[in-house]
mmCIF file of N, CA and C in Angstrom:
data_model
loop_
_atom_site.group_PDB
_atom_site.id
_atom_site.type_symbol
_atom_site.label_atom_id
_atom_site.label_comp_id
_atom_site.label_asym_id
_atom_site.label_seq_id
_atom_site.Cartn_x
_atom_site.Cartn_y
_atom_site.Cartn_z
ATOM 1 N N UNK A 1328 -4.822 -141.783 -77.426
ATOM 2 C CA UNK A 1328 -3.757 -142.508 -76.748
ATOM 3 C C UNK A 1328 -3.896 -142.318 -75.228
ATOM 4 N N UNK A 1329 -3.958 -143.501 -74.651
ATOM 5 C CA UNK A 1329 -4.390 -143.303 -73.334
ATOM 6 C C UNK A 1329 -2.287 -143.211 -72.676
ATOM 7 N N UNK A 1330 -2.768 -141.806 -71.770
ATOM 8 C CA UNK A 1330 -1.311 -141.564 -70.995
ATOM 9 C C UNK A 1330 -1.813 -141.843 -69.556
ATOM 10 N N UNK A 1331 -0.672 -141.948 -68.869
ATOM 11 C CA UNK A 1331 -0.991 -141.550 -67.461
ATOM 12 C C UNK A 1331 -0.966 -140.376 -66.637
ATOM 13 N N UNK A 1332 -1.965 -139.791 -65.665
ATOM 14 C CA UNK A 1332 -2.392 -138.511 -65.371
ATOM 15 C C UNK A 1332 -1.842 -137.861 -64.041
ATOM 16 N N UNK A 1333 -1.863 -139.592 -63.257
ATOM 17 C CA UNK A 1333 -1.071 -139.279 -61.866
ATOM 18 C C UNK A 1333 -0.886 -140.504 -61.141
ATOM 19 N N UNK A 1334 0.168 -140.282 -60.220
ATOM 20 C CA UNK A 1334 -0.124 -141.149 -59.346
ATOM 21 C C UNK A 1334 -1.134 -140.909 -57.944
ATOM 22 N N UNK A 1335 -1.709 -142.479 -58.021
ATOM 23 C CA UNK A 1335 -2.692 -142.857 -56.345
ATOM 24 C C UNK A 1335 -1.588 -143.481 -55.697
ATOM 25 N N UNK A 1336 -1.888 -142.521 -54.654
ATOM 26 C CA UNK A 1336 -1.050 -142.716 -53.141
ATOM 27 C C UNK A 1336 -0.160 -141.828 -53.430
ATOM 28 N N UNK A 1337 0.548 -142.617 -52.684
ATOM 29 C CA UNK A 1337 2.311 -142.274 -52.443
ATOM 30 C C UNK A 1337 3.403 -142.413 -53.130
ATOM 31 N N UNK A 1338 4.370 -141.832 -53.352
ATOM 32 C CA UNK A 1338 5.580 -142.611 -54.674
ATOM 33 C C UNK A 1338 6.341 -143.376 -53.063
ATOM 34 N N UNK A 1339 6.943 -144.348 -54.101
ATOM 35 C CA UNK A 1339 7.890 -145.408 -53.457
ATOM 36 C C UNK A 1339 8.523 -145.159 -52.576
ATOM 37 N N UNK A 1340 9.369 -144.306 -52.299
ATOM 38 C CA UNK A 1340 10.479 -143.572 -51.200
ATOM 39 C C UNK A 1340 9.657 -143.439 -49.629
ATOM 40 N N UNK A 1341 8.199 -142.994 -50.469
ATOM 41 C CA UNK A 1341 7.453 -142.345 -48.677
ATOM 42 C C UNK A 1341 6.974 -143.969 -48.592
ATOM 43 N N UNK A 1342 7.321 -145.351 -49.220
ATOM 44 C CA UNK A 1342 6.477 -146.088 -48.406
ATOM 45 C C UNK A 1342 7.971 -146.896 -47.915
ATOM 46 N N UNK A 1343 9.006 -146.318 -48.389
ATOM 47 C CA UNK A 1343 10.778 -146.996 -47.836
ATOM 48 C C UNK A 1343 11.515 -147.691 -48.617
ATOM 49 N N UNK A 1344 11.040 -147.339 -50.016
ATOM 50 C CA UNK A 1344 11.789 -148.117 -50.639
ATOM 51 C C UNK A 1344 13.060 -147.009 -51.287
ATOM 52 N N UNK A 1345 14.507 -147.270 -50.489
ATOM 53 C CA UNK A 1345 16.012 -146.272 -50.712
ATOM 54 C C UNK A 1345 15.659 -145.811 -52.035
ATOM 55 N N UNK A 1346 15.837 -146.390 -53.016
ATOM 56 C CA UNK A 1346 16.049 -146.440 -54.736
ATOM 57 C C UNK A 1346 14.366 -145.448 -55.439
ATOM 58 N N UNK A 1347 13.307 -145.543 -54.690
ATOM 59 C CA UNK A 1347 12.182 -145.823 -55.494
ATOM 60 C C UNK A 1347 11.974 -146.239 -56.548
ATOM 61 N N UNK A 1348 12.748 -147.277 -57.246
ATOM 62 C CA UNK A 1348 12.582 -148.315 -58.164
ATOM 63 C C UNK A 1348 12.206 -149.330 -57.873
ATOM 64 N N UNK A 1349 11.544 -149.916 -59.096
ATOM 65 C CA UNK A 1349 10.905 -151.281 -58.989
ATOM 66 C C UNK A 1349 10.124 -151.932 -57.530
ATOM 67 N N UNK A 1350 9.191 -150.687 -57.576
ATOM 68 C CA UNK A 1350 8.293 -151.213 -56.371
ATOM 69 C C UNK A 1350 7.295 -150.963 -56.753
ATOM 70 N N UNK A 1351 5.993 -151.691 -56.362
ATOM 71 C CA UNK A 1351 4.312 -151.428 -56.336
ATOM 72 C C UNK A 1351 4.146 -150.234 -56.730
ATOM 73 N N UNK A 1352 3.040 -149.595 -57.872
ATOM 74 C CA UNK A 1352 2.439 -148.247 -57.514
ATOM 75 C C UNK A 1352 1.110 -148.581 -58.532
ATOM 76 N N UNK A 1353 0.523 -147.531 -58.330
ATOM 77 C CA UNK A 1353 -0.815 -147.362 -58.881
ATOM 78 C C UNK A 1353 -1.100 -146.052 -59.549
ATOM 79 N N UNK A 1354 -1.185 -145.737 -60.911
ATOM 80 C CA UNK A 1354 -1.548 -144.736 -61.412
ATOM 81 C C UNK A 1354 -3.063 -144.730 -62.395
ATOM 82 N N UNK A 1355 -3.656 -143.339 -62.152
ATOM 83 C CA UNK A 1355 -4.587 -143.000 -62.724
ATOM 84 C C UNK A 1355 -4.385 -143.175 -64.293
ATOM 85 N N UNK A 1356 -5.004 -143.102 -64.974
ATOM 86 C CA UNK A 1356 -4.928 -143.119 -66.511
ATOM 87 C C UNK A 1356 -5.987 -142.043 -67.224
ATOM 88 N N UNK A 1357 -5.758 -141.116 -68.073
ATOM 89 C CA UNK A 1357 -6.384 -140.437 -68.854
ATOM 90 C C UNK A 1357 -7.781 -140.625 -69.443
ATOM 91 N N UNK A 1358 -7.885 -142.105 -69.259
ATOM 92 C CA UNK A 1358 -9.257 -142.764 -69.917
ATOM 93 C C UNK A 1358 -10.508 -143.037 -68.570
ATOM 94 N N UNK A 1359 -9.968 -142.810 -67.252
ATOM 95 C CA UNK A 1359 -9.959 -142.984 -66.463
ATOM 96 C C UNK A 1359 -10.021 -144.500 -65.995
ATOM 97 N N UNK A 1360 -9.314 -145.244 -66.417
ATOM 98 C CA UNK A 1360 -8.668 -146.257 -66.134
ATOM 99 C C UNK A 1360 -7.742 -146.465 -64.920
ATOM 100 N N UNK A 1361 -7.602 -147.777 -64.163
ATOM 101 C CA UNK A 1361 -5.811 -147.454 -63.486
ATOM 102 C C UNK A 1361 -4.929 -148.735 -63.650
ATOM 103 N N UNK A 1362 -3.642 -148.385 -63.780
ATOM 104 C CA UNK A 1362 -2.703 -149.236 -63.935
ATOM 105 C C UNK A 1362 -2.100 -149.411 -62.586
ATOM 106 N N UNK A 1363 -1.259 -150.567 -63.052
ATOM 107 C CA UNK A 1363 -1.045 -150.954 -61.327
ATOM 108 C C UNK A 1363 0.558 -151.803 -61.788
ATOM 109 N N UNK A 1364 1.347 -151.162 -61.253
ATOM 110 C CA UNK A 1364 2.790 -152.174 -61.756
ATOM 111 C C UNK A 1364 2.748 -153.312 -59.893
ATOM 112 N N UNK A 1365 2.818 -154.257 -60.092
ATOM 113 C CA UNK A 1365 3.287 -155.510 -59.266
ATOM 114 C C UNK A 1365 3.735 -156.279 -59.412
ATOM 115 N N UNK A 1366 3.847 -157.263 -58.726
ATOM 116 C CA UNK A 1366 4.657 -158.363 -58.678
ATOM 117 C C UNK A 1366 3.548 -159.490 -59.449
ATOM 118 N N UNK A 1367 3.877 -160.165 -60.485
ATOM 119 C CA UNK A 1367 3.333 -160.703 -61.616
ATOM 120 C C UNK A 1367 2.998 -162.059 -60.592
ATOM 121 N N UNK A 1368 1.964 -162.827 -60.487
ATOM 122 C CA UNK A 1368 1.527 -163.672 -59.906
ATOM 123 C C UNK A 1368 0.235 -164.994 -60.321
ATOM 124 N N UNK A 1369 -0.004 -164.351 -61.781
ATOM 125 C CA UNK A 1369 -1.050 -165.112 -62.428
ATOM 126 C C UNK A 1369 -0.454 -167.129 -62.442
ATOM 127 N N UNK A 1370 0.223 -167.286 -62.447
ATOM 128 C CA UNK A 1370 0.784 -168.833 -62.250
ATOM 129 C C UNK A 1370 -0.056 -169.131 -60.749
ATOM 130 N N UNK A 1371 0.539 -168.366 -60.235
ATOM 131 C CA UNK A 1371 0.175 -169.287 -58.292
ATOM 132 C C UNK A 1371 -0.910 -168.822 -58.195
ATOM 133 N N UNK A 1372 -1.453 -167.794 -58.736
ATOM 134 C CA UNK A 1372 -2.751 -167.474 -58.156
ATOM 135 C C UNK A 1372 -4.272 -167.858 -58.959
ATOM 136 N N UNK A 1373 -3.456 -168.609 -60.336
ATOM 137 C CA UNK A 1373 -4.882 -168.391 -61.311
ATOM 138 C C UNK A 1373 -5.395 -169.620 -60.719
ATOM 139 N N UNK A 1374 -5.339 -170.496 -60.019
ATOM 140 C CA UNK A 1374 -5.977 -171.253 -59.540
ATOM 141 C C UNK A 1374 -6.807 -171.268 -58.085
ATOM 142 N N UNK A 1375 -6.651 -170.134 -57.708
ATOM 143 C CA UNK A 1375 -7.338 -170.171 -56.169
ATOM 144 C C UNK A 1375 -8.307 -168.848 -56.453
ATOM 145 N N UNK A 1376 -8.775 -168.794 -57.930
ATOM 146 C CA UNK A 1376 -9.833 -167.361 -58.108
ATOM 147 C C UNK A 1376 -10.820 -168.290 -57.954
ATOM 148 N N UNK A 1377 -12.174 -167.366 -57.247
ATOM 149 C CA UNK A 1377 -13.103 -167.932 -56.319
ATOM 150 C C UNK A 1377 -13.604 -168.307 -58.435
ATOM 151 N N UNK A 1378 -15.280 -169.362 -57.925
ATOM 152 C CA UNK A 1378 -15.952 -170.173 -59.275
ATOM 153 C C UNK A 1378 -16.705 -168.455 -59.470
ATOM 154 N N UNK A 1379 -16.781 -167.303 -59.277
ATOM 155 C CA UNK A 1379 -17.740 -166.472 -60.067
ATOM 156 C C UNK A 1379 -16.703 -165.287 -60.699
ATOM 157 N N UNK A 1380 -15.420 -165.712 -60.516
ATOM 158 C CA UNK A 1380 -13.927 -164.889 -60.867
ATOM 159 C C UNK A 1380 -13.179 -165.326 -62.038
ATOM 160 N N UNK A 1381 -12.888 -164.967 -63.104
ATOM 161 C CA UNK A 1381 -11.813 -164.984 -64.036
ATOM 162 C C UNK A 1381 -11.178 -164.084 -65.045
ATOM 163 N N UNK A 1382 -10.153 -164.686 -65.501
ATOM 164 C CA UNK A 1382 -8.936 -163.254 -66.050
ATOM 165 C C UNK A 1382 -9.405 -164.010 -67.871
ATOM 166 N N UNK A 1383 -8.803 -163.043 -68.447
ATOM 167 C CA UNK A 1383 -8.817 -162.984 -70.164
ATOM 168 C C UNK A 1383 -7.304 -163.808 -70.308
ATOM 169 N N UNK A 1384 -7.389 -164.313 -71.371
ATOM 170 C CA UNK A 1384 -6.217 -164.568 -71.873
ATOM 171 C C UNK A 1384 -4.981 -163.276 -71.289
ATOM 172 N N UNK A 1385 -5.306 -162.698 -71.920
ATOM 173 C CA UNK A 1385 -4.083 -161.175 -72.078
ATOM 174 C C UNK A 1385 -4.444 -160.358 -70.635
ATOM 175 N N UNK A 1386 -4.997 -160.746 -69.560
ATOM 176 C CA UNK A 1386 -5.132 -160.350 -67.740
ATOM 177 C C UNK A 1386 -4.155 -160.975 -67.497
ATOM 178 N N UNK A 1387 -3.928 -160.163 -66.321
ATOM 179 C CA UNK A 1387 -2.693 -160.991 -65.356
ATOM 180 C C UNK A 1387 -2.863 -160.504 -64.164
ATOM 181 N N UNK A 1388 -2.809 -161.620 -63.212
ATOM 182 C CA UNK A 1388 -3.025 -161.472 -61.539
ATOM 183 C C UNK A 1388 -1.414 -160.497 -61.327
ATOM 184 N N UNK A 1389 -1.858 -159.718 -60.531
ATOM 185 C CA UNK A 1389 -0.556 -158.766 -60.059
ATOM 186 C C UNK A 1389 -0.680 -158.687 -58.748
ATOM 187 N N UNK A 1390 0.590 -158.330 -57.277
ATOM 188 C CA UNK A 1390 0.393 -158.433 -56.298
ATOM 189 C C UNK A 1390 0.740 -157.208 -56.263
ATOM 190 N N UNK A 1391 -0.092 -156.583 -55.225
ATOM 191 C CA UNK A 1391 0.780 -155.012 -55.131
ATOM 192 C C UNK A 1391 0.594 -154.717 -53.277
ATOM 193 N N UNK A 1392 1.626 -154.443 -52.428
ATOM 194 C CA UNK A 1392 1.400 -154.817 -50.771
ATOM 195 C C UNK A 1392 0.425 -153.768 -50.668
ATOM 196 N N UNK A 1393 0.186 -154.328 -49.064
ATOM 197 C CA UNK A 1393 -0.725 -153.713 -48.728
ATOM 198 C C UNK A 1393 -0.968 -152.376 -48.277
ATOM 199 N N UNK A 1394 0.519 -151.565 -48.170
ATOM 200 C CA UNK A 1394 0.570 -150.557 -47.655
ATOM 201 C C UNK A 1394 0.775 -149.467 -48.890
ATOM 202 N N UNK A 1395 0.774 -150.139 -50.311
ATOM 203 C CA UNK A 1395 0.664 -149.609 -51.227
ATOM 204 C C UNK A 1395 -0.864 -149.097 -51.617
ATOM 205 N N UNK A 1396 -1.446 -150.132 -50.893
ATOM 206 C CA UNK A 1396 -3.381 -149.891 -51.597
ATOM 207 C C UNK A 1396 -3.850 -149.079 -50.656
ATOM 208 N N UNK A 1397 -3.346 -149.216 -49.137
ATOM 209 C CA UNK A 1397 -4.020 -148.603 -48.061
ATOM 210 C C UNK A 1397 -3.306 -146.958 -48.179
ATOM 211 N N UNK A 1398 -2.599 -146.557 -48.479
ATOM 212 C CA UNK A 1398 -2.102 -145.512 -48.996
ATOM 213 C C UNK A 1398 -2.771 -144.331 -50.000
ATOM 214 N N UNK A 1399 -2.923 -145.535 -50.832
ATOM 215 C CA UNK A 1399 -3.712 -144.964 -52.379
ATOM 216 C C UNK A 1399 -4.825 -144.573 -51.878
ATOM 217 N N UNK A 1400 -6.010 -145.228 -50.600
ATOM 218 C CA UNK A 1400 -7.222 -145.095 -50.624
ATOM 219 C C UNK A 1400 -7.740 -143.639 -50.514
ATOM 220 N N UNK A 1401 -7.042 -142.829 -49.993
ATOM 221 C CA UNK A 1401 -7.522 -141.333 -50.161
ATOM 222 C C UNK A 1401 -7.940 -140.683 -51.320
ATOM 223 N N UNK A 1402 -6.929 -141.324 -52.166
ATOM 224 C CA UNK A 1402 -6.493 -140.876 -53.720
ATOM 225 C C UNK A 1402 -8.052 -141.161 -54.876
ATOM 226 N N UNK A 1403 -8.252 -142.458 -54.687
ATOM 227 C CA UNK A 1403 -9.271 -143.245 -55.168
ATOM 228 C C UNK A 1403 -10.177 -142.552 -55.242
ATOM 229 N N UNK A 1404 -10.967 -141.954 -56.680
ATOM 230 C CA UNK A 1404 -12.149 -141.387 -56.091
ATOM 231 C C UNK A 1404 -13.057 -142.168 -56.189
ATOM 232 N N UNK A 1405 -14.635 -141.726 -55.445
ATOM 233 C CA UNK A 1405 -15.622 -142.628 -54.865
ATOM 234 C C UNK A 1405 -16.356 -142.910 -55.853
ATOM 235 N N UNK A 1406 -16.273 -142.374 -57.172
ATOM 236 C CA UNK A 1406 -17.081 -142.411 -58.245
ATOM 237 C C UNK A 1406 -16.341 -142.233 -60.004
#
């Protein structure tokens, strides 16, 4: 059973969000996988993926800002 191990980056609060609910984050996964909660966007976006780009049935385009990814990048390992 794949769990999650940690979070990449920052939790919500250090990027300003009062509540730290229901905002962007990115976590590691046990399988070494990562999950990514965002803002669901596969409608507006499945049409502007470049001709060598596409999602599965069961993919979904997610938006997550930018100060959420630029955050995480420390976290990310290189390998």
């Amino acid at each position: 059973m794949t769990r999650i191990v940690r979070r990449i980056g920052v939790p919500p609060t250090a990027r300003g969000s009062v509540s730290g609910a229901n905002c962007p984050d990115i976590f590691e996964l046990s399988d070494g996988n990562f999950a990514v909660i965002g803002t669901e966007a596969t409608t507006r976006l499945d049409g502007e993926l470049p001709p060598d780009a596409s999602r599965a049935d069961y993919e979904r385009i997610v938006i997550i800002s930018r100060d959420t990814l630029v955050r995480a990048k420390a976290d990310i390992p290189d390998a």
